[in-house]
Amino acid sequence: AVEVPHEQVLLELEARFMRQAPGTSGTLPATDKVTVMRSSGERNEAEAIGAEIARLVNGGVPPDEIAVAIDVPASNGPVIRDALLRFAIPVALESETAVRETTVGASILSVLRAVEPMAGPRPAFEWLRSPIGPDRETVDRVELGSVAGSDTTADAVVRRLRKAGDANPAGWTQLKTAIRAGKPVNEIVATLAVDLSRAVLASDSTPTPSPATAIETQAGTAIAKAAEELKAIQGPRSTGLDEIRAAIESGSVKLWSVPAAGTVRIASPYSLRSKRFSHLFMASQQEGGIHDMDRAGPFLSALDRSLLGMRDRADPEVQARYLFYSCLTVPTDGLWISCRTSDEAGKAEQPSPLVSAVEELFELDPEGHPAVAKGGRAGSDILFDPVDGPSLREVARGLATSARVAEVDLGEDQAEVDRWLDAAKTLEASTRRLASLNLDAVIAELADDPVFSATDIEAYAGCPYRWFVERQLSPVQFGPDPDYLTLGTLLHGVLESLYGEFPNQVPRPGTLSRWTDALPGIVEQRAAEWNVRLDGDDPVATGQRIRARALVATHLRREAGRPEPGHLPAELEYSFGTRSSSNVAVPVNGWKVRGKVDRIDLSPKRDDGSPREAVVIDFKSGDVRDLTHKKSKKERRLQLQLYLHAARAAGHIPVAGLYVSLRADAGDARGAFSAATRDEMLARGASVEDLLADPPTESGEVSGIEAFIDEGLTRADESEKRILEGLLEHDAATCPNHLEHPAVPD
């Protein structure tokens, strides 16, 4: 690398692009043969370069007359390569690539890490997602279960995969067996590497393998060869696992990608400096320039290098100027210099000073800016102008959001683009709004077994769209349940076990200590259950257990401070119509309801065996202040009425239904209760506003609670009929629980 004077740049630009006799001073006139491009982010820069190359190719320039110079092509070139491939431009990336950076290499490294004793789950899933792993849906289900189950080892992941009905991952058993026996794994690894490359090749749908596929097939061959060579030199007692992994991870196993004929070449400046192309794109001209790191290094002084017989270290800045100026000699017809003004996140980046040095060579326009041609893509440039689209796909995308259809002459391609646009319009119209379930098969399936949970009916009444999305489509959240849901599950389980320890009782001042003494053990037991998983020593789980103990203890103290109730706990987690229940679903006017009631308190048994009065209790971990019977109709709540109906179907006389908050600052219990239970319910902490007046019916019977239940059943009937008709329509203005979603009408 040598110093290149500023005047030489001027001479070179004049000679190559101005087509005039070289001068030694002054400024150059405006030209479209030198373009400075400024873009926001790596992807936008790649698309800007791709668009310019597409324009050249479409204008008749052969692809192999175009080159892209970029520092470290192996890591910086793929984004430009991918942009060109997306624009249907043949491209070849010339680079030395470490095998560890390929799909095949990364996959082999993942399985070598996964088979080690006590390996974590991450490398196991990386191996499962390799080209020779199980199908993606199976892996997704296994990973969901693994995260929810807090698996800590790769072996646990494989066991979970076997339980899902799938075989062991490729090579897993062979590698594990060889490692346990202390035998070499070289041949197994070589076979897996070849199988991986074949899988990549089989998945390539192009007529001829793409450059990326060629790299992957080379990677499989290189790893297989390295594994065989290492076997000859590794120790007699070595499995070869560590040696193979170290060779791949160190980057000593490399591939060389040779450009194919008839393609745009992406290469390093050192590779291009002695070649000639019609058009050259100098990419990523950021501050610091481009330079060859193998020829520079700060760790040895000039004297040290001299004593060691090494050549003098090239200064990075000198290298940057040398490579930059060398690239100016490459093109004969057009030069593009591209830099970034920010990264993908919007953080400012500084172009190389050499970019400004070139701009300063040109005369100024009337506004005082260098008259060199300009280009690039800003962060707001999501679509290409349809007039300048680099491919038919990009033209179609631009036309889909543009009113400039008349300005674009597509010639023989017009029909194909029109088909794309028509298909896009049809798809957009079909997904703009959630339609009713008008398929006969769907309606028939719903009507075949009309059994609905109380929460389902209430959810549909609140918002049909929310019911459909959240309860029928049932999107599965990846990972554990949110803390508030997990805590709610824990609280319900603790109360069930606690009241089960003291059947037909509520805590009294004299027995409260027995209840609170039993509480910690029950919390620990319930916290370890599969649907809670709040055991362990991590701070979150520990904090949730402490909170559960505190909330339940506060509830017990509140209950112990109240007078002896006339109705005592008799049924805990009373279920009906569920898979695990012996109680059948409860009939409701031609359909059935299923569900689970947290607690049913009954009056004392009578000698004559007559029905007992029932108080339905539904515990809530949140606020219950708005769950009043007066708001139930307006807000379309039906769960309490359906639970009271279930108690009635079980042979009891429903007299009250209460929502009881377990919060430390819980206010009144809310719900509905009859006049006959007024004193007891008020003593229990119910609000007097939830007292149901007992107006006489036409027959003269007093039936306030019955009217409350029947009115709820009538509204539940309406929801059930609309469900069976497949209707997903409602008035968004009056919907009490409207689902905010782009596909839901406002």
XYZ file of C-alpha atoms in Angstrom:
746
model
C 0.000 0.000 0.000
C 1.363 3.388 -0.928
C 0.269 6.996 -0.560
C -1.915 8.126 -3.457
C -1.929 11.886 -4.056
C -5.163 13.787 -4.413
C -4.231 14.893 -7.924
C -4.096 11.292 -9.090
C -7.731 10.837 -8.159
C -8.628 13.900 -10.192
C -6.669 12.610 -13.181
C -8.239 9.180 -12.951
C -11.783 10.508 -12.760
C -11.163 12.880 -15.658
C -9.619 10.187 -17.817
C -12.194 7.542 -17.167
C -15.503 9.361 -16.828
C -15.156 12.808 -18.338
C -13.854 11.588 -21.696
C -11.633 14.618 -21.964
C -7.988 15.380 -21.745
C -6.739 14.984 -18.143
C -6.002 18.144 -16.227
C -4.110 18.692 -13.050
C -6.262 21.198 -11.249
C -9.692 22.737 -11.149
C -13.044 21.031 -10.734
C -14.908 18.521 -12.858
C -18.213 19.269 -14.564
C -21.403 17.513 -13.525
C -21.679 13.916 -14.691
C -24.055 10.990 -14.289
C -21.138 8.571 -14.483
C -20.177 9.118 -10.862
C -22.942 8.706 -8.287
C -22.746 9.141 -4.530
C -25.446 7.159 -2.689
C -26.483 7.777 0.911
C -28.867 5.315 2.563
C -30.381 4.637 5.978
C -29.480 1.192 7.241
C -27.786 -1.821 5.738
C -30.898 -3.214 4.066
C -31.800 0.089 2.408
C -28.247 0.426 1.138
C -28.408 -3.072 -0.349
C -31.763 -2.324 -2.003
C -30.481 0.973 -3.399
C -27.481 -0.787 -4.936
C -29.749 -3.578 -6.213
C -32.122 -1.091 -7.848
C -29.272 0.640 -9.695
C -27.850 -2.696 -10.862
C -31.314 -3.804 -12.007
C -31.614 -0.608 -14.056
C -28.252 -1.318 -15.702
C -29.097 -4.963 -16.452
C -32.519 -4.027 -17.803
C -30.774 -1.462 -19.976
C -28.618 -4.144 -21.599
C -25.474 -4.202 -19.444
C -24.308 -7.830 -18.997
C -24.280 -8.813 -15.284
C -20.645 -9.890 -15.452
C -19.688 -6.315 -16.395
C -20.836 -5.137 -12.953
C -19.025 -5.584 -9.636
C -19.644 -4.616 -6.019
C -16.646 -3.911 -3.791
C -17.207 -4.407 -0.068
C -15.007 -4.990 2.936
C -15.092 -8.570 4.331
C -17.528 -9.993 1.737
C -18.133 -13.165 3.752
C -20.009 -11.243 6.457
C -20.990 -7.973 4.734
C -21.816 -9.309 1.281
C -24.817 -11.624 1.916
C -27.272 -8.744 2.471
C -26.394 -7.282 -0.950
C -26.423 -10.727 -2.550
C -29.890 -11.421 -1.147
C -31.211 -8.080 -2.426
C -29.938 -8.831 -5.928
C -31.418 -12.326 -5.889
C -34.765 -10.868 -4.794
C -34.619 -8.615 -7.850
C -33.913 -11.653 -10.083
C -30.322 -10.548 -10.804
C -27.691 -13.337 -11.106
C -25.001 -12.770 -8.496
C -21.947 -14.493 -7.064
C -20.331 -13.709 -3.732
C -16.563 -14.094 -3.891
C -15.341 -14.744 -0.381
C -13.530 -17.026 1.949
C -16.178 -18.273 4.333
C -15.584 -20.020 7.635
C -17.643 -23.232 7.738
C -19.024 -22.226 11.136
C -20.911 -19.400 9.395
C -22.821 -21.750 7.059
C -26.076 -23.525 7.875
C -24.361 -26.914 7.666
C -21.486 -25.830 9.906
C -23.727 -24.166 12.488
C -25.948 -27.269 12.564
C -23.002 -29.598 13.181
C -21.746 -27.341 15.981
C -25.202 -27.371 17.582
C -25.424 -31.168 17.724
C -21.838 -31.448 19.013
C -22.783 -29.084 21.862
C -26.127 -30.776 22.475
C -24.721 -34.289 22.996
C -22.358 -33.162 25.724
C -23.342 -34.161 29.274
C -25.751 -31.661 30.898
C -25.978 -29.550 27.744
C -28.770 -26.978 27.892
C -31.907 -27.045 25.710
C -30.790 -24.314 23.286
C -28.317 -26.388 21.196
C -30.864 -29.214 21.073
C -33.465 -26.944 19.476
C -30.840 -25.529 17.103
C -30.186 -29.090 15.946
C -33.900 -29.909 15.710
C -34.336 -26.889 13.434
C -31.518 -27.968 11.110
C -32.304 -29.056 7.527
C -32.537 -32.705 8.626
C -34.597 -32.055 11.771
C -38.297 -32.886 12.333
C -41.005 -30.762 10.750
C -41.289 -27.222 12.122
C -44.740 -27.641 13.672
C -43.519 -30.567 15.763
C -40.466 -28.608 16.918
C -42.667 -25.600 17.747
C -44.942 -27.750 19.934
C -41.984 -29.374 21.653
C -40.339 -25.993 22.292
C -43.573 -24.565 23.679
C -43.868 -27.489 26.083
C -40.182 -27.225 26.957
C -40.420 -23.538 27.849
C -43.628 -24.044 29.825
C -42.080 -27.068 31.560
C -38.788 -25.252 32.243
C -36.607 -27.984 30.715
C -32.977 -27.454 31.631
C -31.123 -30.054 29.516
C -30.893 -31.164 25.900
C -31.751 -34.718 26.993
C -35.047 -33.449 28.440
C -35.862 -31.857 25.083
C -35.205 -35.132 23.242
C -37.372 -37.052 25.734
C -40.152 -34.538 25.143
C -39.729 -35.027 21.381
C -40.131 -38.800 21.790
C -43.285 -38.294 23.869
C -44.664 -36.182 21.030
C -44.468 -39.282 18.850
C -41.324 -38.414 16.921
C -38.083 -40.371 16.674
C -34.752 -39.271 18.095
C -33.048 -36.434 16.195
C -30.748 -37.494 13.373
C -27.463 -38.884 14.682
C -28.479 -38.435 18.322
C -28.429 -42.090 19.371
C -25.247 -42.871 17.413
C -23.360 -39.914 18.907
C -24.557 -40.606 22.449
C -23.652 -44.307 22.161
C -20.185 -43.572 20.771
C -19.446 -40.970 23.450
C -20.514 -43.307 26.275
C -18.305 -46.065 24.828
C -15.371 -43.683 24.276
C -15.311 -44.398 20.534
C -14.528 -41.874 17.767
C -17.461 -39.887 16.398
C -15.625 -38.760 13.251
C -17.509 -40.985 10.811
C -20.862 -40.112 12.393
C -20.157 -36.387 12.072
C -18.963 -36.817 8.486
C -22.194 -38.642 7.582
C -24.350 -35.972 9.237
C -22.478 -33.191 7.398
C -23.059 -34.871 4.039
C -26.723 -35.513 4.884
C -27.170 -31.850 5.793
C -25.681 -30.628 2.523
C -27.875 -33.041 0.574
C -30.957 -31.766 2.399
C -30.039 -28.172 1.517
C -29.507 -29.184 -2.105
C -32.858 -31.006 -2.227
C -34.665 -27.912 -0.887
C -33.255 -25.661 -3.650
C -36.056 -25.294 -6.198
C -33.983 -23.355 -8.769
C -33.102 -25.047 -12.084
C -29.433 -24.927 -11.130
C -28.155 -24.762 -7.538
C -27.835 -21.199 -6.279
C -24.471 -19.873 -5.040
C -25.737 -20.158 -1.458
C -26.601 -23.820 -2.009
C -23.190 -24.441 -3.564
C -21.544 -23.017 -0.442
C -23.594 -25.338 1.793
C -22.694 -28.421 -0.239
C -19.041 -27.404 -0.063
C -19.407 -27.026 3.702
C -20.670 -30.591 4.079
C -17.747 -31.919 2.075
C -15.218 -29.789 3.990
C -16.485 -30.928 7.399
C -16.502 -34.578 6.331
C -12.939 -34.251 5.050
C -11.772 -32.458 8.210
C -13.365 -35.113 10.437
C -11.521 -37.863 8.557
C -8.200 -36.013 8.709
C -8.550 -35.351 12.435
C -9.195 -39.041 13.117
C -5.731 -39.847 11.838
C -4.002 -37.493 14.287
C -6.215 -37.518 17.386
C -5.345 -39.612 20.419
C -6.329 -43.300 20.614
C -8.734 -42.655 23.494
C -10.262 -39.502 22.046
C -13.798 -39.461 20.676
C -12.811 -36.600 18.376
C -15.728 -34.517 19.610
C -13.593 -31.712 21.007
C -11.142 -31.732 18.088
C -13.861 -31.465 15.422
C -15.719 -28.752 17.253
C -12.521 -26.751 17.890
C -11.552 -26.979 14.208
C -14.923 -25.677 13.040
C -15.276 -22.992 15.712
C -11.739 -21.677 15.183
C -12.490 -20.994 11.541
C -9.649 -23.207 10.312
C -12.102 -25.050 8.074
C -12.920 -22.589 5.280
C -14.560 -22.482 1.863
C -13.797 -20.427 -1.192
C -16.682 -19.225 -3.305
C -15.609 -18.835 -6.942
C -17.833 -16.467 -8.966
C -19.935 -18.054 -11.653
C -19.919 -16.717 -15.207
C -22.612 -14.257 -16.174
C -23.169 -12.919 -12.660
C -22.682 -9.682 -10.796
C -19.589 -10.168 -8.663
C -19.434 -9.145 -5.004
C -15.820 -9.146 -3.830
C -13.268 -7.394 -1.676
C -11.415 -4.305 -2.974
C -8.149 -6.268 -2.925
C -9.658 -8.836 -5.254
C -11.046 -6.234 -7.663
C -8.181 -3.716 -7.799
C -6.431 -5.357 -10.771
C -9.576 -6.142 -12.748
C -11.748 -4.188 -15.139
C -15.537 -3.821 -15.082
C -17.875 -1.457 -16.874
C -19.583 -0.470 -13.631
C -18.389 -0.648 -10.047
C -20.322 -0.123 -6.813
C -18.148 0.725 -3.803
C -20.417 -0.279 -0.897
C -20.436 0.627 2.787
C -17.958 3.466 2.640
C -18.193 4.192 6.344
C -15.807 6.169 8.502
C -12.601 4.216 8.886
C -12.657 3.064 5.287
C -12.086 -0.435 3.983
C -8.831 -2.222 4.534
C -7.334 -5.680 4.706
C -6.954 -6.664 8.351
C -4.434 -9.374 7.439
C -2.043 -6.613 6.395
C -2.464 -4.469 9.496
C -2.305 -4.951 13.225
C -1.553 -2.863 16.317
C 0.006 -5.549 18.512
C 3.606 -5.432 17.264
C 5.672 -2.288 16.918
C 7.625 -1.545 13.741
C 10.835 -2.560 15.542
C 9.330 -5.843 16.733
C 8.189 -6.668 13.226
C 11.638 -5.864 11.874
C 13.361 -8.111 14.428
C 10.996 -10.930 13.516
C 11.687 -10.502 9.848
C 8.132 -9.404 9.140
C 7.208 -6.779 6.583
C 6.294 -3.331 7.814
C 2.769 -2.923 9.086
C 0.549 -0.918 6.775
C -1.216 1.946 8.451
C -5.018 1.359 8.284
C -5.689 4.875 7.012
C -3.078 4.472 4.298
C -4.634 1.159 3.330
C -8.085 2.712 3.215
C -6.917 5.432 0.830
C -4.972 2.956 -1.284
C -7.894 0.575 -1.684
C -10.338 3.399 -2.288
C -8.212 4.982 -4.984
C -7.377 1.577 -6.476
C -11.066 0.895 -6.931
C -11.370 4.108 -8.935
C -9.268 2.463 -11.637
C -11.605 -0.533 -11.967
C -14.718 0.832 -13.789
C -14.747 2.175 -17.301
C -18.293 3.514 -17.623
C -19.821 4.136 -14.216
C -18.845 4.466 -10.559
C -21.223 4.350 -7.592
C -19.939 5.208 -4.114
C -22.384 4.115 -1.408
C -22.385 4.955 2.295
C -24.820 4.818 5.196
C -26.074 7.768 7.209
C -27.531 5.602 9.996
C -27.869 2.011 11.111
C -31.082 -0.041 11.106
C -32.145 1.462 14.441
C -31.664 5.042 13.263
C -28.388 5.666 15.079
C -26.217 8.026 13.067
C -23.254 6.629 11.118
C -20.483 8.713 9.584
C -19.559 8.269 5.915
C -15.877 7.992 5.087
C -14.102 11.346 4.508
C -13.061 9.887 1.158
C -16.670 10.194 -0.037
C -16.554 13.943 0.502
C -13.118 14.040 -1.120
C -14.628 12.751 -4.357
C -17.603 15.120 -4.183
C -15.270 18.079 -3.751
C -13.738 17.328 -7.164
C -16.946 18.380 -8.901
C -18.231 21.846 -9.617
C -21.051 23.166 -7.480
C -24.680 23.422 -8.526
C -26.658 26.705 -8.101
C -27.459 25.740 -4.507
C -23.804 25.265 -3.625
C -23.809 21.454 -3.547
C -21.447 19.228 -5.530
C -23.054 18.506 -8.892
C -22.230 14.815 -8.749
C -25.220 12.511 -9.254
C -26.962 11.400 -6.051
C -28.858 8.303 -4.984
C -29.702 6.014 -2.073
C -32.743 5.091 0.001
C -34.027 6.799 3.127
C -35.543 5.009 6.092
C -39.033 5.973 4.915
C -38.514 4.313 1.522
C -40.457 1.110 2.109
C -41.601 0.633 -1.489
C -40.040 1.508 -4.812
C -41.679 3.993 -7.125
C -43.466 1.729 -9.638
C -41.772 3.599 -12.495
C -38.339 2.639 -11.122
C -39.119 -0.778 -9.620
C -36.073 -3.089 -9.944
C -38.255 -6.178 -10.553
C -41.813 -6.986 -11.568
C -42.562 -7.938 -7.980
C -41.407 -4.541 -6.725
C -43.332 -2.801 -9.508
C -46.490 -4.645 -8.473
C -45.928 -3.731 -4.820
C -45.471 -0.092 -5.763
C -48.585 -0.079 -7.953
C -50.658 -1.626 -5.150
C -50.213 1.554 -3.098
C -49.851 4.094 -5.891
C -52.138 6.055 -8.182
C -49.511 6.122 -10.936
C -50.751 3.058 -12.819
C -51.174 4.994 -16.075
C -47.535 6.129 -15.980
C -46.063 2.632 -15.980
C -45.773 0.872 -19.326
C -45.137 -2.803 -18.620
C -45.649 -4.065 -22.154
C -45.933 -7.844 -22.284
C -45.526 -8.046 -18.492
C -48.723 -6.069 -17.874
C -50.958 -9.158 -17.755
C -48.782 -10.891 -15.154
C -48.624 -7.821 -12.917
C -52.397 -7.383 -13.250
C -52.899 -10.953 -12.052
C -50.723 -10.258 -9.002
C -52.628 -7.084 -8.215
C -56.036 -8.763 -8.617
C -54.963 -11.628 -6.358
C -53.687 -9.145 -3.762
C -56.970 -7.196 -3.849
C -58.988 -10.394 -3.420
C -56.835 -11.516 -0.507
C -56.954 -8.093 1.138
C -60.744 -7.914 0.823
C -61.169 -11.402 2.264
C -59.020 -10.628 5.281
C -60.140 -7.059 5.936
C -63.041 -8.164 8.119
C -63.757 -11.326 10.038
C -66.670 -12.973 8.251
C -69.371 -15.072 9.878
C -68.834 -18.823 10.086
C -71.093 -19.643 7.161
C -69.470 -22.928 6.152
C -71.907 -25.835 6.449
C -69.220 -28.069 7.944
C -68.476 -25.540 10.690
C -72.160 -24.993 11.489
C -72.798 -28.744 11.524
C -69.900 -29.347 13.920
C -71.130 -26.649 16.290
C -74.691 -28.029 16.247
C -73.596 -31.660 16.589
C -72.662 -31.271 20.234
C -74.102 -27.993 21.597
C -72.259 -27.980 24.907
C -70.718 -24.668 25.874
C -68.841 -23.513 28.925
C -70.289 -20.699 30.996
C -67.244 -18.569 30.210
C -67.669 -19.277 26.474
C -71.268 -18.084 26.471
C -70.374 -14.984 28.473
C -67.409 -14.257 26.174
C -69.607 -14.460 23.051
C -72.258 -12.241 24.614
C -69.547 -9.684 25.455
C -67.944 -9.656 21.979
C -68.405 -12.334 19.272
C -65.084 -11.392 17.712
C -63.193 -11.735 20.976
C -64.899 -15.097 21.571
C -63.837 -16.322 18.140
C -60.226 -15.117 18.303
C -59.400 -15.866 21.940
C -61.530 -18.948 22.633
C -61.963 -20.670 19.276
C -58.781 -19.850 17.400
C -57.102 -20.053 20.834
C -53.714 -18.546 19.968
C -51.147 -20.193 22.215
C -48.899 -17.822 24.075
C -45.269 -18.793 23.724
C -43.793 -19.267 27.161
C -45.277 -19.434 30.650
C -48.568 -17.767 31.546
C -48.368 -14.147 32.723
C -47.725 -13.742 36.440
C -51.287 -12.666 37.241
C -52.778 -15.768 35.581
C -50.328 -18.099 37.286
C -50.990 -16.456 40.653
C -54.750 -16.805 40.131
C -54.365 -20.517 39.394
C -52.249 -20.923 42.531
C -54.763 -19.065 44.725
C -57.700 -21.180 43.531
C -55.748 -24.380 44.106
C -54.682 -23.327 47.607
C -58.267 -22.455 48.620
C -59.534 -25.784 47.289
C -56.957 -27.728 49.301
C -57.369 -25.569 52.387
C -61.150 -25.862 52.604
C -60.723 -29.556 51.848
C -58.582 -29.886 54.970
C -61.459 -28.499 57.049
C -64.646 -29.825 55.403
C -67.935 -28.017 56.004
C -66.146 -25.310 57.962
C -65.009 -21.732 57.706
C -62.238 -20.334 59.899
C -63.326 -19.165 63.343
C -61.322 -17.062 65.799
C -60.555 -20.200 67.807
C -59.501 -22.282 64.787
C -57.809 -19.629 62.640
C -54.320 -20.643 63.740
C -54.891 -24.205 62.488
C -55.862 -22.852 59.085
C -52.886 -20.504 58.852
C -50.489 -23.217 60.083
C -51.624 -25.473 57.217
C -51.309 -22.683 54.670
C -47.510 -22.686 53.925
C -47.362 -26.409 53.183
C -50.385 -26.234 50.891
C -48.917 -23.258 49.014
C -45.656 -25.141 48.415
C -47.523 -28.243 47.265
C -49.802 -26.390 44.871
C -46.962 -24.208 43.565
C -45.144 -27.309 42.295
C -48.063 -28.518 40.145
C -47.609 -28.649 36.361
C -50.097 -25.869 35.601
C -48.488 -23.472 38.120
C -44.726 -24.189 38.286
C -43.952 -21.532 40.867
C -41.682 -23.815 42.866
C -37.933 -23.316 42.966
C -35.692 -20.629 44.399
C -35.813 -17.997 41.686
C -36.971 -14.573 42.929
C -40.165 -14.461 40.841
C -41.468 -17.840 42.020
C -40.484 -17.151 45.612
C -42.203 -13.775 45.538
C -45.409 -15.228 44.097
C -45.558 -17.917 46.797
C -45.058 -15.303 49.511
C -47.787 -13.194 47.960
C -50.165 -16.166 47.746
C -49.646 -16.957 51.430
C -50.281 -13.334 52.370
C -53.447 -12.982 50.255
C -55.012 -16.226 51.455
C -54.089 -15.492 55.081
C -55.775 -12.073 54.810
C -58.882 -13.720 53.327
C -58.966 -16.254 56.167
C -58.706 -13.517 58.784
C -61.556 -11.585 57.140
C -63.724 -14.694 57.111
C -62.861 -15.586 60.721
C -63.891 -12.095 61.866
C -67.434 -12.485 60.538
C -70.402 -14.124 62.259
C -71.018 -17.837 61.774
C -72.679 -18.172 58.345
C -75.897 -20.046 57.810
C -74.457 -21.731 54.720
C -71.188 -23.659 54.941
C -68.778 -24.904 52.254
C -70.044 -28.194 50.824
C -68.757 -28.348 47.247
C -65.238 -27.249 46.274
C -64.350 -26.739 42.615
C -67.718 -28.230 41.683
C -67.460 -29.204 38.006
C -70.145 -30.336 35.616
C -69.859 -31.494 32.028
C -66.059 -31.408 32.011
C -63.871 -34.358 31.060
C -62.764 -35.032 34.621
C -66.216 -34.570 36.172
C -68.729 -37.231 37.082
C -71.487 -34.617 36.874
C -73.080 -34.283 33.449
C -73.481 -31.009 31.598
C -76.538 -29.029 32.689
C -79.418 -28.734 30.144
C -80.528 -25.242 29.084
C -83.368 -25.074 26.532
C -81.976 -27.543 23.990
C -78.310 -27.033 24.705
C -76.026 -27.722 27.662
C -73.616 -25.776 29.792
C -70.445 -26.987 31.454
C -68.175 -25.309 33.948
C -66.531 -25.279 37.349
C -67.784 -23.392 40.419
C -65.138 -22.406 42.953
C -67.339 -23.108 45.983
C -70.956 -23.884 46.800
C -72.072 -23.237 50.378
C -75.179 -25.130 51.508
C -77.617 -24.706 54.370
C -77.772 -27.503 56.994
C -79.396 -30.770 55.989
C -83.023 -31.150 56.885
C -84.543 -34.222 58.462
C -87.170 -34.483 55.740
C -84.516 -34.538 53.005
C -85.864 -31.401 51.329
C -83.532 -29.365 49.080
C -80.903 -27.220 50.738
C -80.258 -23.579 49.987
C -77.131 -22.834 47.940
C -74.783 -19.858 47.879
C -72.457 -19.846 44.849
C -68.989 -18.349 45.477
C -66.636 -17.315 42.661
C -63.201 -16.196 43.876
C -61.402 -13.479 41.925
C -57.767 -12.439 42.260
C -58.626 -8.956 40.971
C -61.150 -6.221 41.660
C -64.876 -7.122 41.796
C -66.402 -3.707 42.423
C -68.034 -3.555 38.985
C -69.451 -7.086 39.047
C -72.881 -6.040 40.277
C -76.180 -7.639 39.285
C -77.418 -4.244 38.108
C -74.633 -4.072 35.519
C -74.867 -7.697 34.462
C -77.448 -7.033 31.736
C -75.704 -3.944 30.344
C -72.299 -5.625 30.371
C -73.760 -8.986 29.257
C -72.376 -11.051 32.092
C -73.898 -14.511 32.340
C -71.448 -16.657 34.287
C -73.005 -16.175 37.726
C -76.545 -16.902 36.475
C -75.371 -20.075 34.736
C -73.578 -21.240 37.890
C -76.707 -20.582 39.953
C -78.671 -22.570 37.369
C -76.177 -25.427 37.747
C -76.702 -25.389 41.522
C -80.452 -25.509 40.916
C -80.016 -28.440 38.516
C -78.045 -30.262 41.225
C -81.193 -30.196 43.415
C -80.419 -27.132 45.526
C -82.304 -23.885 45.997
C -80.096 -21.015 44.823
C -80.360 -18.011 47.126
C -77.189 -16.015 46.422
C -74.223 -15.737 44.106
C -71.149 -13.731 45.114
C -67.908 -12.653 43.505
C -65.326 -12.560 46.322
C -62.052 -10.721 45.795
C -58.854 -12.128 47.316
C -57.017 -8.833 47.109
C -55.554 -7.452 50.298
C -57.606 -4.282 49.875
C -60.718 -6.125 48.742
C -63.926 -4.189 49.205
C -67.433 -5.578 49.258
C -68.276 -8.878 47.650
C -70.552 -8.285 44.657
C -73.188 -10.289 42.825
C -76.824 -10.961 43.744
C -78.669 -12.321 46.779
C -82.269 -12.791 47.822
C -84.065 -10.893 50.572
C -84.212 -14.069 52.670
C -80.411 -14.083 52.995
C -79.989 -10.340 53.470
C -78.507 -10.379 56.981
C -76.111 -13.226 56.294
C -74.850 -11.805 52.993
C -74.274 -8.359 54.494
C -72.363 -10.043 57.312
C -70.273 -11.847 54.676
C -69.250 -8.489 53.238
C -71.728 -8.296 50.357
C -72.972 -4.925 49.180
C -76.526 -3.953 50.026
C -76.811 -2.728 46.425
C -76.871 -6.362 45.287
C -79.989 -7.211 47.240
C -82.577 -8.566 44.822
C -86.059 -7.262 45.474
C -88.675 -9.997 45.447
C -91.477 -8.575 43.375
C -94.553 -10.797 43.075
C -95.001 -12.496 39.739
C -98.361 -12.781 37.985
C -99.078 -15.942 39.995
C -98.221 -14.118 43.207
C -94.995 -16.057 43.876
C -91.924 -14.240 45.121
C -88.934 -15.097 42.900
C -86.268 -12.369 42.754
C -83.287 -14.725 42.490
C -85.201 -16.988 40.122
C -86.002 -14.054 37.863
C -82.300 -13.085 37.895
C -81.319 -16.601 36.828
C -84.027 -16.950 34.175
C -83.252 -13.559 32.681
C -79.619 -14.643 32.350
C -80.634 -17.944 30.744
C -82.744 -16.084 28.199
C -79.761 -13.979 27.181
C -77.547 -17.089 27.161
C -80.070 -18.724 24.794
C -79.720 -15.800 22.422
C -75.938 -16.141 22.393
C -76.107 -19.922 21.919
C -78.441 -19.592 18.926
C -76.187 -16.998 17.287
C -73.154 -19.249 17.874
C -74.924 -22.166 16.177
C -75.749 -19.877 13.250
C -72.087 -18.954 12.997
C -72.728 -15.234 13.392
C -69.776 -12.977 14.164
C -71.631 -9.686 14.015
C -72.297 -7.132 16.693
C -72.623 -3.428 17.315
C -69.163 -2.141 18.171
C -70.653 1.002 19.735
C -72.550 -0.971 22.391
C -70.173 -3.930 22.732
C -68.994 -4.024 26.390
C -65.822 -5.987 25.660
C -64.931 -4.982 22.107
C -61.843 -6.606 20.607
C -59.512 -3.978 19.183
C -58.047 -5.580 16.068
C -57.448 -4.393 12.472
C -59.788 -7.089 11.145
C -62.630 -6.192 13.525
C -65.129 -3.524 12.380
C -64.967 -0.339 14.446
